[in-house]
Amino acid sequence: MKIVTTIDEVRKQVKQWRAEGLTVGLVPTMGYLHEGHASLIDASCRDNDRTVVSDFVNPMQFGPAEDLESYPRDIEHDAALVEAHGGDLIFHPEPEEMYHDGFSSFVDMTVLTEELCGLSRPVHFRGVCTVVSKLFHIVMPDRAYFGKKDAQQLAVIRHMVDDLNMDIEIIGCPIVREADGLAKSSRNTYLSEEERKAALVLSKSIFLGMEMVRNGETDCKVITDAMKQLIGQEPLARIDYVKITDAKTMQQIPVLDRPALCAIAVYIGKTRLIDNFFTEDV
Ligand code: AMP
């Protein structure tokens, strides 16, 4: 397993693999890797001859009041995890390597990015689409792996690949959770002991929503109201949104009459956490 910091080094390595007739998978991450990321690396190693993991806290996807500076970083820990899971190359660039002086080209998307997280994070998806496009051009993978944990991101990337005719297969992987249900996230490290307990309200409300769908409830308001009521019982929790949308377009729907996404964003203290389920997985 190798760690490289420049675009040239990635290209050189990937070209060599291509010359040998090998397939390549890409797992884009912001580092501080946990079992959620590991599951994507495992999936890529299963499907491809070689796996590249990008490890880059992308400044462009953070708003001015967000946690860019405090976002956790630990490349030694990440390298050990990638190695243990069979990854072949970590691309760990500095921001200057990705965004040279005078950088001024962006990948922007309307509609899908104007809902859910896009409402409270207006610059986020422009940063995500731009960096993921760059990574796709740098690595030119056969397949790229994204977690359903960031369900809107997954839908946005699928849509971008379709709109812009990128010849890359996008694979969505299931959410990996802690034993008590909390979705694994690098941001969970921000939580105090008390907040960590309070954060369980996210997965509890997700499990409640899933159960209601399983039992045949199709009225989206009935489902989201019950979830909101459960979250409302936790004093440390403040709801950003609890919504049900079309699984592809991210537009809110009143009735479960098609594949849908139930997504939530909740502040626990100052930490904003997300969770969700797709009805197809219930
Ligand atoms: P991040 O480093 O948070 O940008 O995440 C990198 C990738 O890992 C994204 O595709 C995430 O959706 C995915 N991911 C993060 N947490 C989880 C999780 N708990 N389960 C599955 N995938 C995850």
Tab-separated table of N, CA and C in Angstrom, residues 160-228:
chain	number	residue	atom	x	y	z
A	160	MET	N	-25.056	13.354	-11.532
A	160	MET	CA	-23.952	14.039	-12.224
A	160	MET	C	-23.324	13.122	-13.281
A	161	VAL	N	-23.099	11.868	-12.892
A	161	VAL	CA	-22.476	10.897	-13.799
A	161	VAL	C	-23.362	10.677	-15.030
A	162	ASP	N	-24.682	10.671	-14.789
A	162	ASP	CA	-25.634	10.497	-15.874
A	162	ASP	C	-25.672	11.759	-16.750
A	163	ASP	N	-25.819	12.918	-16.123
A	163	ASP	CA	-25.898	14.188	-16.875
A	163	ASP	C	-24.650	14.419	-17.718
A	164	LEU	N	-23.487	14.134	-17.149
A	164	LEU	CA	-22.223	14.500	-17.802
A	164	LEU	C	-21.570	13.314	-18.519
A	165	ASN	N	-22.321	12.214	-18.644
A	165	ASN	CA	-21.854	11.042	-19.410
A	165	ASN	C	-20.496	10.534	-18.949
A	166	MET	N	-20.338	10.441	-17.637
A	166	MET	CA	-19.081	9.893	-17.115
A	166	MET	C	-19.201	8.370	-17.137
A	167	ASP	N	-18.206	7.703	-17.674
A	167	ASP	CA	-18.280	6.253	-17.848
A	167	ASP	C	-17.760	5.544	-16.593
A	168	ILE	N	-18.460	5.747	-15.492
A	168	ILE	CA	-18.040	5.188	-14.200
A	168	ILE	C	-19.274	4.601	-13.520
A	169	GLU	N	-19.143	3.378	-13.017
A	169	GLU	CA	-20.265	2.757	-12.321
A	169	GLU	C	-20.262	3.237	-10.866
A	170	ILE	N	-21.413	3.740	-10.419
A	170	ILE	CA	-21.501	4.236	-9.038
A	170	ILE	C	-22.163	3.162	-8.177
A	171	ILE	N	-21.460	2.759	-7.118
A	171	ILE	CA	-21.981	1.708	-6.233
A	171	ILE	C	-22.328	2.337	-4.881
A	172	GLY	N	-23.579	2.165	-4.455
A	172	GLY	CA	-24.028	2.646	-3.143
A	172	GLY	C	-23.942	1.522	-2.125
A	173	CYS	N	-23.332	1.805	-0.976
A	173	CYS	CA	-23.120	0.761	0.057
A	173	CYS	C	-23.940	1.074	1.309
A	174	PRO	N	-24.402	0.020	2.028
A	174	PRO	CA	-25.278	0.206	3.192
A	174	PRO	C	-24.624	1.023	4.317
A	175	ILE	N	-25.452	1.635	5.146
A	175	ILE	CA	-24.967	2.402	6.304
A	175	ILE	C	-24.406	1.442	7.349
A	176	VAL	N	-23.207	1.726	7.830
A	176	VAL	CA	-22.616	0.944	8.926
A	176	VAL	C	-22.880	1.700	10.230
A	177	ARG	N	-23.378	0.964	11.227
A	177	ARG	CA	-23.786	1.590	12.490
A	177	ARG	C	-22.964	1.085	13.667
A	178	GLU	N	-22.926	1.886	14.737
A	178	GLU	CA	-22.372	1.418	16.004
A	178	GLU	C	-23.315	0.342	16.550
A	179	ALA	N	-22.832	-0.416	17.560
A	179	ALA	CA	-23.653	-1.514	18.100
A	179	ALA	C	-25.003	-0.997	18.591
A	180	ASP	N	-25.051	0.235	19.106
A	180	ASP	CA	-26.316	0.756	19.646
A	180	ASP	C	-27.181	1.433	18.578
A	181	GLY	N	-26.710	1.479	17.335
A	181	GLY	CA	-27.559	2.007	16.254
A	181	GLY	C	-27.059	3.288	15.620
A	182	LEU	N	-26.296	4.086	16.354
A	182	LEU	CA	-25.823	5.364	15.794
A	182	LEU	C	-25.017	5.122	14.516
A	183	ALA	N	-25.348	5.845	13.442
A	183	ALA	CA	-24.595	5.698	12.192
A	183	ALA	C	-23.165	6.174	12.425
A	184	LYS	N	-22.198	5.385	11.971
A	184	LYS	CA	-20.799	5.768	12.150
A	184	LYS	C	-20.522	7.026	11.342
A	185	SER	N	-19.772	7.948	11.947
A	185	SER	CA	-19.435	9.209	11.279
A	185	SER	C	-18.183	9.776	11.918
A	186	SER	N	-17.328	10.378	11.088
A	186	SER	CA	-16.134	11.029	11.635
A	186	SER	C	-16.555	12.132	12.608
A	187	ARG	N	-17.728	12.716	12.373
A	187	ARG	CA	-18.184	13.824	13.229
A	187	ARG	C	-18.689	13.346	14.597
A	188	ASN	N	-18.876	12.039	14.786
A	188	ASN	CA	-19.299	11.551	16.106
A	188	ASN	C	-18.246	11.874	17.168
A	189	THR	N	-16.997	12.091	16.739
A	189	THR	CA	-15.923	12.409	17.705
A	189	THR	C	-16.148	13.769	18.359
A	190	TYR	N	-16.992	14.611	17.774
A	190	TYR	CA	-17.280	15.923	18.380
A	190	TYR	C	-18.162	15.799	19.622
A	191	LEU	N	-18.858	14.657	19.767
A	191	LEU	CA	-19.897	14.541	20.792
A	191	LEU	C	-19.318	14.303	22.183
A	192	SER	N	-19.832	15.033	23.187
A	192	SER	CA	-19.497	14.740	24.586
A	192	SER	C	-20.225	13.438	24.956
A	193	GLU	N	-19.905	12.930	26.143
A	193	GLU	CA	-20.532	11.669	26.577
A	193	GLU	C	-22.061	11.806	26.608
A	194	GLU	N	-22.503	12.945	27.112
A	194	GLU	CA	-23.948	13.190	27.230
A	194	GLU	C	-24.584	13.322	25.829
A	195	GLU	N	-23.864	14.020	24.953
A	195	GLU	CA	-24.380	14.198	23.586
A	195	GLU	C	-24.400	12.873	22.824
A	196	ARG	N	-23.397	12.037	23.089
A	196	ARG	CA	-23.331	10.733	22.420
A	196	ARG	C	-24.588	9.928	22.734
A	197	LYS	N	-25.025	10.000	24.008
A	197	LYS	CA	-26.262	9.289	24.384
A	197	LYS	C	-27.457	9.912	23.687
A	198	ALA	N	-27.487	11.239	23.669
A	198	ALA	CA	-28.621	11.956	23.054
A	198	ALA	C	-28.702	11.669	21.553
A	199	ALA	N	-27.524	11.451	20.922
A	199	ALA	CA	-27.473	11.248	19.461
A	199	ALA	C	-28.209	9.985	19.028
A	200	LEU	N	-28.441	9.092	19.984
A	200	LEU	CA	-29.162	7.853	19.648
A	200	LEU	C	-30.569	8.118	19.133
A	201	VAL	N	-31.057	9.333	19.415
A	201	VAL	CA	-32.404	9.675	18.983
A	201	VAL	C	-32.506	9.659	17.444
A	202	LEU	N	-31.389	9.886	16.767
A	202	LEU	CA	-31.426	9.843	15.291
A	202	LEU	C	-31.771	8.443	14.802
A	203	SER	N	-30.953	7.454	15.213
A	203	SER	CA	-31.198	6.098	14.711
A	203	SER	C	-32.533	5.553	15.225
A	204	LYS	N	-32.898	5.950	16.460
A	204	LYS	CA	-34.198	5.481	16.984
A	204	LYS	C	-35.327	5.971	16.094
A	205	SER	N	-35.247	7.216	15.670
A	205	SER	CA	-36.332	7.750	14.832
A	205	SER	C	-36.297	7.095	13.441
A	206	ILE	N	-35.096	6.803	12.941
A	206	ILE	CA	-34.980	6.108	11.652
A	206	ILE	C	-35.610	4.706	11.757
A	207	PHE	N	-35.290	4.011	12.852
A	207	PHE	CA	-35.850	2.659	13.019
A	207	PHE	C	-37.378	2.722	13.163
A	208	LEU	N	-37.864	3.776	13.841
A	208	LEU	CA	-39.314	3.951	13.969
A	208	LEU	C	-39.945	4.146	12.578
A	209	GLY	N	-39.344	5.021	11.785
A	209	GLY	CA	-39.859	5.268	10.436
A	209	GLY	C	-39.870	3.990	9.604
A	210	MET	N	-38.782	3.223	9.701
A	210	MET	CA	-38.689	1.965	8.936
A	210	MET	C	-39.802	1.006	9.349
A	211	GLU	N	-40.013	0.955	10.655
A	211	GLU	CA	-41.046	0.049	11.168
A	211	GLU	C	-42.432	0.442	10.656
A	212	MET	N	-42.692	1.751	10.643
A	212	MET	CA	-44.001	2.217	10.157
A	212	MET	C	-44.178	1.843	8.678
A	213	VAL	N	-43.105	1.999	7.894
A	213	VAL	CA	-43.181	1.642	6.465
A	213	VAL	C	-43.405	0.138	6.318
A	214	ARG	N	-42.661	-0.619	7.133
A	214	ARG	CA	-42.804	-2.078	7.093
A	214	ARG	C	-44.248	-2.491	7.414
A	215	ASN	N	-44.872	-1.729	8.336
A	215	ASN	CA	-46.250	-2.060	8.738
A	215	ASN	C	-47.287	-1.513	7.772
A	216	GLY	N	-46.819	-0.893	6.673
A	216	GLY	CA	-47.769	-0.515	5.629
A	216	GLY	C	-48.175	0.953	5.610
A	217	GLU	N	-47.638	1.767	6.512
A	217	GLU	CA	-47.990	3.193	6.488
A	217	GLU	C	-47.444	3.837	5.211
A	218	THR	N	-48.288	4.602	4.515
A	218	THR	CA	-47.844	5.236	3.261
A	218	THR	C	-47.972	6.761	3.298
A	219	ASP	N	-48.584	7.296	4.368
A	219	ASP	CA	-48.745	8.758	4.464
A	219	ASP	C	-47.439	9.352	5.032
A	220	CYS	N	-46.727	10.106	4.191
A	220	CYS	CA	-45.401	10.598	4.593
A	220	CYS	C	-45.483	11.507	5.823
A	221	LYS	N	-46.551	12.302	5.919
A	221	LYS	CA	-46.661	13.220	7.057
A	221	LYS	C	-46.846	12.441	8.367
A	222	VAL	N	-47.622	11.381	8.308
A	222	VAL	CA	-47.826	10.550	9.508
A	222	VAL	C	-46.469	9.992	9.976
A	223	ILE	N	-45.669	9.541	9.024
A	223	ILE	CA	-44.361	8.951	9.368
A	223	ILE	C	-43.415	10.026	9.921
A	224	THR	N	-43.296	11.141	9.207
A	224	THR	CA	-42.329	12.168	9.647
A	224	THR	C	-42.796	12.835	10.943
A	225	ASP	N	-44.106	12.979	11.136
A	225	ASP	CA	-44.599	13.552	12.401
A	225	ASP	C	-44.215	12.663	13.582
A	226	ALA	N	-44.362	11.355	13.411
A	226	ALA	CA	-44.012	10.430	14.499
A	226	ALA	C	-42.515	10.500	14.791
A	227	MET	N	-41.721	10.601	13.733
A	227	MET	CA	-40.266	10.679	13.916
A	227	MET	C	-39.882	11.998	14.613
A	228	LYS	N	-40.530	13.082	14.177
A	228	LYS	CA	-40.241	14.394	14.786
A	228	LYS	C	-40.616	14.395	16.263
